[in-house]
Structures are given as C-alpha cells and as structure tokens.
Coordinates of C-alpha atoms (C1' of nucleotides) in Angstrom, one line a residue:
Chain B
M1 CA 99.3 118.2 72.7
N2 CA 99.6 118.5 69.1
K3 CA 96.1 118.5 67.6
V4 CA 96.8 117.7 64.1
R5 CA 96.9 114.5 62.7
G6 CA 99.7 112.6 60.9
R7 CA 103.5 112.9 61.0
R8 CA 104.8 116.0 62.1
A9 CA 106.6 118.8 60.3
G10 CA 110.6 118.7 60.6
S11 CA 112.0 115.6 62.2
P12 CA 111.6 116.0 65.7
D13 CA 113.1 113.5 67.8
T14 CA 109.7 112.3 69.5
R15 CA 111.0 109.3 70.3
A16 CA 113.8 110.5 72.5
Q17 CA 111.4 112.9 74.2
I18 CA 109.1 109.9 75.2
L19 CA 112.0 108.1 76.5
E20 CA 113.1 111.1 78.6
A21 CA 109.6 111.6 80.0
A22 CA 109.2 107.9 80.6
R23 CA 112.5 107.7 82.6
D24 CA 111.8 110.6 84.8
R25 CA 108.2 109.0 85.5
F26 CA 109.3 105.4 86.1
L27 CA 112.1 106.6 88.3
S28 CA 109.8 108.7 90.6
G29 CA 106.7 106.8 90.5
G30 CA 107.8 103.3 90.0
Y31 CA 106.6 100.8 87.1
A32 CA 103.1 100.1 88.3
G33 CA 102.8 103.7 89.6
T34 CA 103.5 105.4 86.2
S35 CA 100.7 105.3 83.3
M36 CA 101.5 105.5 79.7
R37 CA 98.9 108.2 79.6
A38 CA 101.1 110.3 82.0
I39 CA 104.3 109.8 80.1
A40 CA 102.4 110.8 76.7
A41 CA 101.1 113.8 78.2
D42 CA 104.6 114.9 79.5
A43 CA 105.9 114.2 76.1
G44 CA 103.0 116.0 74.3
V45 CA 102.0 113.3 72.5
D46 CA 99.0 110.6 72.1
V47 CA 99.3 107.3 74.2
A48 CA 98.9 105.3 71.4
L49 CA 102.5 106.5 70.0
L50 CA 104.1 105.0 72.6
S51 CA 102.9 101.2 71.9
Y52 CA 103.8 102.3 68.3
H53 CA 107.4 102.8 69.2
F54 CA 107.9 100.5 72.0
S55 CA 105.0 97.9 71.7
S56 CA 104.0 97.6 75.2
K57 CA 104.5 99.4 78.5
Q58 CA 107.4 96.7 79.3
G59 CA 108.9 97.7 76.1
L60 CA 108.9 101.1 76.8
F61 CA 110.4 100.3 80.5
A62 CA 113.0 98.3 79.1
A63 CA 114.0 101.2 76.5
A64 CA 113.7 103.9 79.1
M65 CA 116.1 102.1 81.5
E66 CA 118.8 101.3 79.2
L67 CA 121.9 101.5 80.9
P68 CA 125.1 103.3 79.8
V69 CA 127.4 101.0 81.1
R70 CA 127.9 97.2 80.7
P71 CA 127.9 95.7 84.2
G72 CA 129.3 92.5 83.1
E73 CA 132.6 94.3 81.6
L74 CA 133.0 96.4 85.0
I75 CA 133.0 93.0 86.9
E76 CA 135.5 91.6 84.7
H77 CA 137.9 94.2 85.1
A78 CA 137.3 94.6 88.8
L79 CA 138.4 90.7 88.9
D80 CA 141.7 91.5 86.9
A81 CA 143.8 91.3 89.9
P82 CA 145.1 89.1 92.5
V83 CA 142.4 87.7 94.7
E84 CA 143.5 89.5 97.6
Q85 CA 142.4 92.7 95.9
W86 CA 139.1 91.5 94.8
P87 CA 136.9 92.3 97.7
G88 CA 138.1 96.1 97.5
R89 CA 137.7 96.3 94.0
I90 CA 134.6 94.7 93.6
L91 CA 133.0 96.7 96.3
R92 CA 134.4 100.1 95.0
T93 CA 133.2 99.2 91.5
V94 CA 129.8 98.3 92.8
L95 CA 129.3 101.2 95.1
R96 CA 130.6 103.7 92.4
V97 CA 128.1 102.6 89.9
W98 CA 125.2 102.3 92.4
D99 CA 126.0 105.5 93.9
D100 CA 125.9 107.2 90.9
P101 CA 122.4 109.0 90.8
E102 CA 122.0 108.3 87.0
I103 CA 122.7 104.7 87.3
G104 CA 121.6 103.6 90.7
P105 CA 118.0 104.2 90.7
V106 CA 117.7 102.7 87.3
L107 CA 119.2 99.6 88.5
A108 CA 117.0 99.7 91.6
Q109 CA 113.9 100.0 89.5
T110 CA 115.2 97.3 87.2
V111 CA 115.4 94.7 89.8
L112 CA 112.2 95.4 91.3
V113 CA 110.6 94.9 88.1
S114 CA 112.5 91.9 87.2
A115 CA 111.6 90.0 90.6
T116 CA 108.1 91.2 90.3
Q117 CA 107.5 89.8 86.7
E118 CA 108.3 86.5 86.3
R119 CA 110.0 86.9 83.2
G120 CA 111.8 90.2 83.9
A121 CA 112.8 93.0 81.8
G122 CA 116.7 92.8 81.4
G123 CA 116.9 89.8 83.5
F124 CA 118.4 90.7 87.0
V125 CA 118.5 87.0 87.8
E126 CA 120.6 85.9 84.6
F127 CA 123.0 88.9 85.4
L128 CA 123.5 87.6 89.0
E129 CA 124.0 84.2 87.9
T130 CA 126.1 84.4 84.9
E131 CA 127.5 87.8 85.0
L132 CA 128.5 87.8 88.5
L133 CA 128.6 84.4 90.0
G134 CA 129.6 82.8 86.9
R135 CA 132.6 84.9 86.3
I136 CA 133.9 84.6 89.9
R137 CA 133.4 80.9 89.8
G138 CA 135.1 80.6 86.9
R139 CA 138.1 82.3 87.7
L140 CA 138.6 80.2 90.9
A141 CA 140.5 77.0 91.1
G142 CA 139.7 74.0 93.6
R143 CA 136.7 72.1 94.8
D144 CA 135.3 75.0 96.9
A145 CA 135.0 77.3 94.1
D146 CA 131.3 77.0 93.9
A147 CA 130.8 77.7 97.6
R148 CA 133.3 80.8 97.6
A149 CA 131.7 82.2 94.5
T150 CA 128.3 81.9 96.1
G151 CA 129.4 83.6 99.4
V152 CA 130.9 86.3 97.4
L153 CA 127.6 86.8 95.6
M154 CA 125.4 86.8 98.8
S155 CA 127.5 89.3 100.4
I156 CA 127.1 91.7 97.6
A157 CA 123.3 91.3 97.2
G158 CA 122.9 92.0 100.7
L159 CA 124.6 95.2 100.2
L160 CA 122.7 96.1 97.2
M161 CA 119.4 94.8 98.5
A162 CA 119.8 96.8 102.0
R163 CA 121.3 100.1 100.6
Y164 CA 119.3 100.4 97.4
V165 CA 116.5 98.4 97.0
V166 CA 114.8 98.2 100.4
K167 CA 116.8 101.4 101.4
V168 CA 117.3 100.7 105.1
P169 CA 117.8 104.0 106.6
S170 CA 121.0 103.1 108.5
V171 CA 122.8 101.4 105.5
A172 CA 121.7 103.9 103.2
A173 CA 122.9 106.8 105.2
K174 CA 126.6 105.6 105.6
S175 CA 129.5 106.9 103.4
S176 CA 130.5 104.5 100.6
E177 CA 133.9 104.3 102.7
E178 CA 132.3 103.0 105.8
I179 CA 130.5 100.3 103.7
V180 CA 133.7 99.2 102.0
R181 CA 135.1 98.9 105.5
I182 CA 132.3 96.9 106.7
V183 CA 131.6 94.6 103.9
T184 CA 135.1 93.9 102.9
P185 CA 135.7 91.1 105.5
S186 CA 132.4 89.3 104.4
I187 CA 133.8 88.9 101.1
A188 CA 137.5 88.5 101.8
I189 CA 136.9 85.6 104.3
H190 CA 135.3 83.7 101.3
L191 CA 138.4 84.1 99.5
R192 CA 141.1 83.4 102.0
G193 CA 143.7 80.9 100.5
A194 CA 141.7 80.7 97.3
R195 CA 143.7 80.1 94.3
L196 CA 143.3 81.3 90.5
R197 CA 142.6 78.8 88.1
D198 CA 145.2 78.5 85.2
Q199 CA 144.5 81.2 82.8
S200 CA 146.7 79.5 80.1
A201 CA 144.1 77.4 79.0
Chain C
M1 CA 77.8 83.1 92.1
N2 CA 75.0 83.6 94.4
K3 CA 72.5 85.7 92.6
V4 CA 70.5 87.1 95.2
R5 CA 71.1 90.5 96.8
G6 CA 71.6 90.9 100.7
R7 CA 73.0 89.0 103.3
R8 CA 73.2 85.4 102.9
A9 CA 71.3 82.8 104.9
G10 CA 72.9 81.0 107.5
S11 CA 76.4 82.5 108.7
P12 CA 78.7 81.2 106.1
D13 CA 82.3 82.5 106.9
T14 CA 82.5 84.4 103.5
R15 CA 85.5 86.5 104.8
A16 CA 87.6 83.5 105.3
Q17 CA 86.8 82.1 101.8
I18 CA 87.9 85.4 100.4
L19 CA 91.2 85.2 102.2
E20 CA 91.9 81.8 100.9
A21 CA 91.1 82.7 97.5
A22 CA 93.2 85.8 97.7
R23 CA 96.2 84.1 99.5
D24 CA 96.1 81.5 96.4
R25 CA 96.0 84.0 94.0
F26 CA 98.6 86.3 95.3
L27 CA 101.1 83.7 95.6
S28 CA 100.8 82.3 92.4
G29 CA 100.0 85.2 90.4
G30 CA 101.9 88.2 92.3
Y31 CA 100.3 91.4 93.6
A32 CA 99.9 93.3 90.2
G33 CA 99.3 89.8 88.3
T34 CA 96.0 89.0 90.4
S35 CA 92.8 91.1 90.0
M36 CA 90.3 91.6 92.6
R37 CA 87.8 90.2 90.4
A38 CA 89.5 86.9 89.8
I39 CA 89.6 86.6 93.8
A40 CA 86.1 87.2 93.8
A41 CA 85.2 84.8 91.5
D42 CA 87.2 82.0 93.3
A43 CA 85.4 82.8 96.2
G44 CA 82.1 82.8 94.6
V45 CA 81.3 86.7 95.6
D46 CA 81.0 90.1 94.1
V47 CA 83.9 92.2 93.8
A48 CA 82.5 94.9 95.9
L49 CA 82.5 92.7 98.8
L50 CA 86.1 92.6 98.7
S51 CA 86.4 96.4 99.0
Y52 CA 83.6 96.2 101.7
H53 CA 85.8 94.0 104.0
F54 CA 89.2 95.0 103.2
S55 CA 88.6 98.4 102.0
S56 CA 91.3 98.1 99.3
K57 CA 93.4 95.8 97.5
Q58 CA 96.4 96.4 99.4
G59 CA 94.3 95.9 102.6
L60 CA 93.2 92.7 101.2
F61 CA 96.9 91.6 100.6
A62 CA 97.8 92.6 104.1
A63 CA 95.0 90.5 105.5
A64 CA 95.5 87.4 103.2
M65 CA 99.5 87.5 103.8
E66 CA 99.3 87.7 107.5
L67 CA 101.8 85.5 109.3
P68 CA 101.2 82.8 111.6
V69 CA 104.7 83.9 113.1
R70 CA 106.2 86.7 115.0
P71 CA 109.4 87.3 113.3
G72 CA 110.7 89.4 116.1
E73 CA 110.2 87.1 118.6
L74 CA 112.1 84.4 116.6
I75 CA 115.0 86.7 116.3
E76 CA 114.9 87.5 119.8
H77 CA 115.1 83.7 120.7
A78 CA 117.9 83.0 118.5
L79 CA 119.8 85.8 120.1
D80 CA 119.4 84.4 123.6
A81 CA 122.7 82.6 123.6
P82 CA 126.5 83.5 123.5
V83 CA 127.5 85.6 120.7
E84 CA 129.5 82.9 119.3
Q85 CA 126.3 80.9 118.7
W86 CA 124.6 83.6 116.9
P87 CA 125.5 83.1 113.3
G88 CA 124.2 79.4 113.6
R89 CA 121.2 80.2 115.6
I90 CA 120.2 82.8 113.4
L91 CA 120.7 81.4 110.1
R92 CA 118.9 78.1 111.1
T93 CA 116.3 80.3 112.2
V94 CA 115.9 82.3 109.0
L95 CA 116.3 79.1 107.0
R96 CA 113.5 77.2 109.0
V97 CA 111.0 80.1 108.4
W98 CA 111.9 81.0 105.1
D99 CA 112.1 77.3 103.8
D100 CA 108.7 76.6 105.1
P101 CA 106.5 76.4 102.2
E102 CA 103.5 78.3 104.1
I103 CA 105.8 81.0 105.3
G104 CA 108.5 81.4 102.8
P105 CA 106.3 82.5 99.7
V106 CA 104.1 84.7 101.7
L107 CA 107.4 86.6 102.9
A108 CA 108.7 87.0 99.6
Q109 CA 105.7 88.3 98.2
T110 CA 105.5 90.8 101.1
V111 CA 109.0 91.9 100.5
L112 CA 108.4 92.5 97.0
V113 CA 105.3 94.5 97.5
S114 CA 106.6 96.5 100.5
A115 CA 109.5 97.6 98.2
T116 CA 107.5 98.4 95.2
Q117 CA 105.0 100.8 97.0
E118 CA 106.5 103.5 98.8
R119 CA 104.6 103.0 101.9
G120 CA 104.6 99.2 101.8
A121 CA 102.3 97.0 103.5
G122 CA 103.8 95.3 106.3
G123 CA 106.7 97.4 106.3
F124 CA 109.7 95.2 105.7
V125 CA 112.1 98.1 105.9
E126 CA 111.0 98.7 109.5
F127 CA 111.1 95.1 110.2
L128 CA 115.0 95.2 109.1
E129 CA 115.9 98.2 110.7
T130 CA 113.9 97.9 114.0
E131 CA 113.4 94.2 114.6
L132 CA 116.6 92.9 113.1
L133 CA 119.4 95.5 113.1
G134 CA 118.0 97.3 116.1
R135 CA 117.8 94.2 118.3
I136 CA 121.4 93.2 117.3
R137 CA 122.9 96.5 117.7
G138 CA 121.2 96.6 121.2
R139 CA 122.6 93.6 122.5
L140 CA 126.2 94.4 121.4
A141 CA 128.5 96.6 123.5
G142 CA 131.5 98.8 122.3
R143 CA 132.1 101.6 119.5
D144 CA 131.7 99.2 116.6
A145 CA 128.5 97.6 117.6
D146 CA 126.9 99.7 114.8
A147 CA 129.3 98.4 112.0
R148 CA 128.9 94.9 113.4
A149 CA 125.1 94.8 113.5
T150 CA 125.1 96.3 109.7
G151 CA 127.4 93.6 108.7
V152 CA 125.3 90.9 109.9
L153 CA 121.9 92.6 108.7
M154 CA 123.6 92.7 105.2
S155 CA 125.0 89.0 105.2
I156 CA 121.2 87.7 105.9
A157 CA 119.7 90.2 103.7
G158 CA 121.9 89.0 100.9
L159 CA 120.8 85.3 101.5
L160 CA 117.3 86.1 101.4
M161 CA 117.6 88.2 98.3
A162 CA 119.5 85.7 96.5
R163 CA 117.6 82.6 97.6
Y164 CA 113.9 83.6 98.0
V165 CA 113.3 86.8 96.4
V166 CA 115.2 86.9 93.2
K167 CA 115.7 83.0 93.4
V168 CA 119.2 82.8 92.0
P169 CA 119.0 79.1 90.7
S170 CA 122.5 78.0 92.0
V171 CA 121.6 79.6 95.6
A172 CA 117.9 78.2 95.7
A173 CA 119.2 74.8 94.6
K174 CA 121.5 74.4 97.6
S175 CA 120.6 72.4 100.9
S176 CA 119.9 74.6 103.9
E177 CA 122.7 73.0 105.7
E178 CA 125.0 73.9 102.8
I179 CA 123.7 77.4 103.1
V180 CA 124.5 77.5 106.7
R181 CA 127.7 76.5 106.0
I182 CA 128.6 79.1 103.4
V183 CA 127.0 82.1 105.2
T184 CA 128.2 81.2 108.6
P185 CA 131.7 82.8 108.4
S186 CA 130.0 85.9 106.6
I187 CA 128.0 86.6 109.7
A188 CA 130.7 85.2 112.4
I189 CA 133.4 87.6 111.1
H190 CA 131.7 90.6 112.3
L191 CA 130.7 89.3 115.5
R192 CA 134.6 88.0 116.3
G193 CA 135.6 89.3 119.8
A194 CA 132.3 91.2 120.2
R195 CA 131.2 91.5 123.6
L196 CA 127.7 91.6 124.9
R197 CA 126.2 94.7 126.6
D198 CA 125.5 94.3 130.4
Q199 CA 122.0 93.1 130.6
S200 CA 121.2 94.2 134.4
A201 CA 120.5 97.7 132.9
Chain T
dG1 C1' 57.7 92.1 116.2
dA2 C1' 60.0 96.7 115.0
dC3 C1' 64.6 98.8 114.5
dT4 C1' 69.4 98.7 113.8
dT5 C1' 73.6 96.7 112.1
dT6 C1' 75.8 93.7 108.8
dA7 C1' 76.6 91.4 104.7
dT8 C1' 75.8 91.4 100.1
dT9 C1' 74.9 92.5 95.0
dC10 C1' 74.5 95.7 91.3
dA11 C1' 75.4 99.7 88.7
dT12 C1' 78.7 102.9 87.5
dC13 C1' 82.7 105.7 87.6
dA14 C1' 87.3 107.0 85.8
dC15 C1' 91.4 105.3 84.5
dC16 C1' 94.4 101.5 82.7
dG17 C1' 97.0 99.3 78.4
dT18 C1' 96.3 98.1 73.7
dT19 C1' 94.8 98.1 69.0
dG20 C1' 92.8 99.5 64.1
dA21 C1' 91.6 102.7 61.3
dG22 C1' 92.6 107.0 59.3
dT23 C1' 95.8 111.3 58.2
dC24 C1' 99.6 113.9 57.3
dT25 C1' 104.9 114.2 56.2
dA26 C1' 109.6 112.4 54.6
dT27 C1' 111.8 109.6 51.8
dT28 C1' 112.3 107.0 47.7
dG29 C1' 112.2 105.8 42.7
dC30 C1' 112.0 107.4 38.3
Chain K
dG1 C1' 109.8 117.4 40.3
dC2 C1' 106.2 114.5 40.8
dA3 C1' 104.1 109.9 42.3
dA4 C1' 104.3 106.1 45.0
dT5 C1' 105.5 104.3 49.4
dA6 C1' 106.8 104.2 54.2
dG7 C1' 107.1 106.1 58.4
dA8 C1' 105.1 109.1 62.4
dC9 C1' 101.1 110.3 64.5
dT10 C1' 96.2 111.1 66.5
dC11 C1' 91.4 109.5 67.2
dA12 C1' 88.1 106.4 68.7
dA13 C1' 87.2 102.3 70.6
dC14 C1' 87.8 97.8 73.4
dG15 C1' 87.8 95.1 77.5
dG16 C1' 89.7 95.2 81.8
dT17 C1' 90.9 97.4 86.3
dG18 C1' 90.1 99.1 91.6
dA19 C1' 86.8 102.0 94.1
dT20 C1' 82.1 103.6 95.5
dG21 C1' 77.1 104.6 96.5
dA22 C1' 72.6 102.7 96.5
dA23 C1' 69.3 98.9 97.0
dT24 C1' 68.6 94.8 99.5
dA25 C1' 68.1 91.1 102.6
dA26 C1' 69.4 88.5 106.7
dA27 C1' 70.9 88.6 111.5
dG28 C1' 71.0 90.7 116.0
dT29 C1' 69.0 93.5 119.4
dC30 C1' 65.4 95.3 122.5

DNA sequence: GACTTTATTCATCACCGTTGAGTCTATTGC
DNA sequence: GCAATAGACTCAACGGTGATGAATAAAGTC
C-alpha cells in the first residue's frame, strides 16, 4: 500500500492492476463473495480509488468481466451455412468459447450476476433473446419459425446451465465431443425440414 | 416492535411470523437484496432473534424456502410409465410445479442461491444429479443409458433456465401447452428405442 | 414455589460499499 | 519554464450489514 497521498509518480497503469485483481477475485470468489477492499488490497490501492475509476462495485464487475469476443458475431458466423449444419456449428462454437478457461468462467459469473440482479450487468437475457433467439428466428422461414428457434434456444441453454453454471458433475466431466454427440439431435430435431428465409430482401 | 425484553406473554408463534416475512422479502427482493433487519422489522422483532432461531441468513433462507413438495417423488411418479410416455409426463409434471405461483418462484430463487454460493442451500446440483439424472439413468438399460439420461436432463434444464430463472421473455410468455409441444421432441429423441431395465432385481 | 429452559431485546463487533475533502503529480497554455 | 488546471490518489467518515454475547422475562418442570 502506497502511503503517500496524491497522484503517483511515473504513469503506472493502476487501472489495469485493479482490473486484474478484480478479475481474479470475482472469478474465484463470486460477486457477493469478494469485497472491494480485498480487490484494493491486492492491487495495492485504497478502496476509494475503485469507486473513483469505476463508480460502483457493479461497474467494476462489468469492466473486469469484459469479454475479448463478441458472442453475437460468433453466432452469426455459425449460422452462415445450410440449416443442416447448424447444430454442429452452433454447438462447436458454443463449446469452444465456454470451454476456454479465459472465457467460460467469466461468462458463467456474468450469467449468475445478471440473473441475480434484476437489471443485470451485461444483460444476459437480452443476449439470449436478441442475439441468439432473434438471429435464429430471423433466418428461418415459415409459420413455425418461432417454435423452432425457441427449441434450439432451450437446448443450448440447458447445456450451458448444466455444464458451466450449475456444473452438474456428470455433464461437466464429459468431453466436448461427447457433449456434441448428445446435444446435436436435440437441436437438429427442431430444424428438421426447416427452410431458410429468402436473404435477397 | 415490542420494547420489553425477555420472552413474550402468551405463546405467539413468532417463528412462523418471521418465516412468512422472510419468504415475502426473499421472493420479491432476492437473497442479497433483502436484509435480515428488513425481515425483522416486518415481523416486528429484533434482528438477533432471526440468528437465534435460524442461526444465519442462509439458515433462514433455507427454512423460509422449504418446499411443500418432494420433487424427487414427483419425478419418480412421472417415470412410472412406459418410456414412450416419459416426455409428456415429465414435462407436464415439471411445468405444473414450476408454473405454480407458490412453488415456482421459490424454486427459481433457490436455484440462484444454490448456484451463487458454492455450497448451496438445498443443493440444487445434488438434486439434478441424483434425483433427476440418477433416477432416469437407473431405469434405462443399455450402453447408452448415460448419454440418454444426460440428454433428457439438459433438455429440462434448458426449459427451466430459460423460462423461470433467466426468464427469457418469449419463452416465459408461452402457454405451458405450447412449451410441452416444443420441448417434447427434444426429450423424446433421446429415449427413442430405449428399453427399460429389468425391475425384478 | 424454586429451578431450568426457552424466547426475546440490547449493545456491540468487524466488515461492507460509497462519498467528500484533501493532496500530490502530470498536462496544458502561455 | 512557469503557472494554472485537470487527473489520480489517500484518508476519514457515514450508514448499513450479519453475527454474537450478555441481560431479562416468561414458560415449563418438579
């Protein structure tokens, strides 16, 4: 802890140090389980500085959990193929991202915080509704597009929930290829016979 | 607030009043969002009394959220039928329970708390693993029993997650019969051609 | 009716997130 | 190259949190 008041000499990136400490703490201890004072101590900084830079604990959490990927774009890319390939492509994309030790835990924590606080940081609900469900529904043609998309959404949500958030042991223990094998039919059955909407519009 | 110290005259069921106040607060404000002091105030009681009766906030939460149903038994009953009927029976059971305004919100809160604290109150993980997955797997015969059961589990988990925990609008808005129609195939496909284990053992 | 057990309050603890005031350094304008 | 300003940082304090131990009063037991 620097005992001297006022701005520090040199231009040390204190902000980055705080973010790093926050990340570690939030990932290992959860949101409620980590105190700003603990983060501040790790970063060698006064607590008040965290509020100064990020204005609140929520703000700090959001900043520390910022993702190196745009999930919406990944989904978009996975859907750039014939419907028949969607299940495999979606699943492999999702698993690759969530199994990444740099990303998966961050997403899992974000989901929890987002579900816990009614107006969640990051808005996981909005992601599911807009980025995932909306995109799938938007590409499908026909009366049953909504039902199909909803089915796909729930299949993916179940995988994520069981494997990464609640961490059911027998699901978390399986290899990603085994998961692909198991979940593929759940998704595929909703897309059977589906036709894509005309893209020329 | 009773100002006089010591045991109260008569034998008022203060414990029950506390539980009622706790239930209301926890359901409307979430776990982190409700303070023991608020509950105590609602119940017209000193905070310390909550710790006395339930030893901790977690203990109070667990006591207040105790369920009027044994989910394990319901699952058991749903599975007492030919495999072909499982999807419909499981889904209708699950939806009936979770759509009940007295039960669903309690379960949703419990899931969240259970996922947030590593050793969760009530142990939702254990429920999924033992009561649900274990029971299904136990009744199925054949090499792929484990994969089948896991597939069923994830389908149900996805439904619960999307509809009741994260509350994705387009999923939560649908009628329960519509949900049944959408999710049934996801579950059925994992059970297609499955055979039950010999029960005579 | 004395004694023990149970239910209750009060005072206090350490910790929490946030805020305002004060202090020092870096940057900008001349 | 110096003065003014803006930015980064600490300190002290606030009200709120869950928990605990001591004091007190009623209920239960013999």
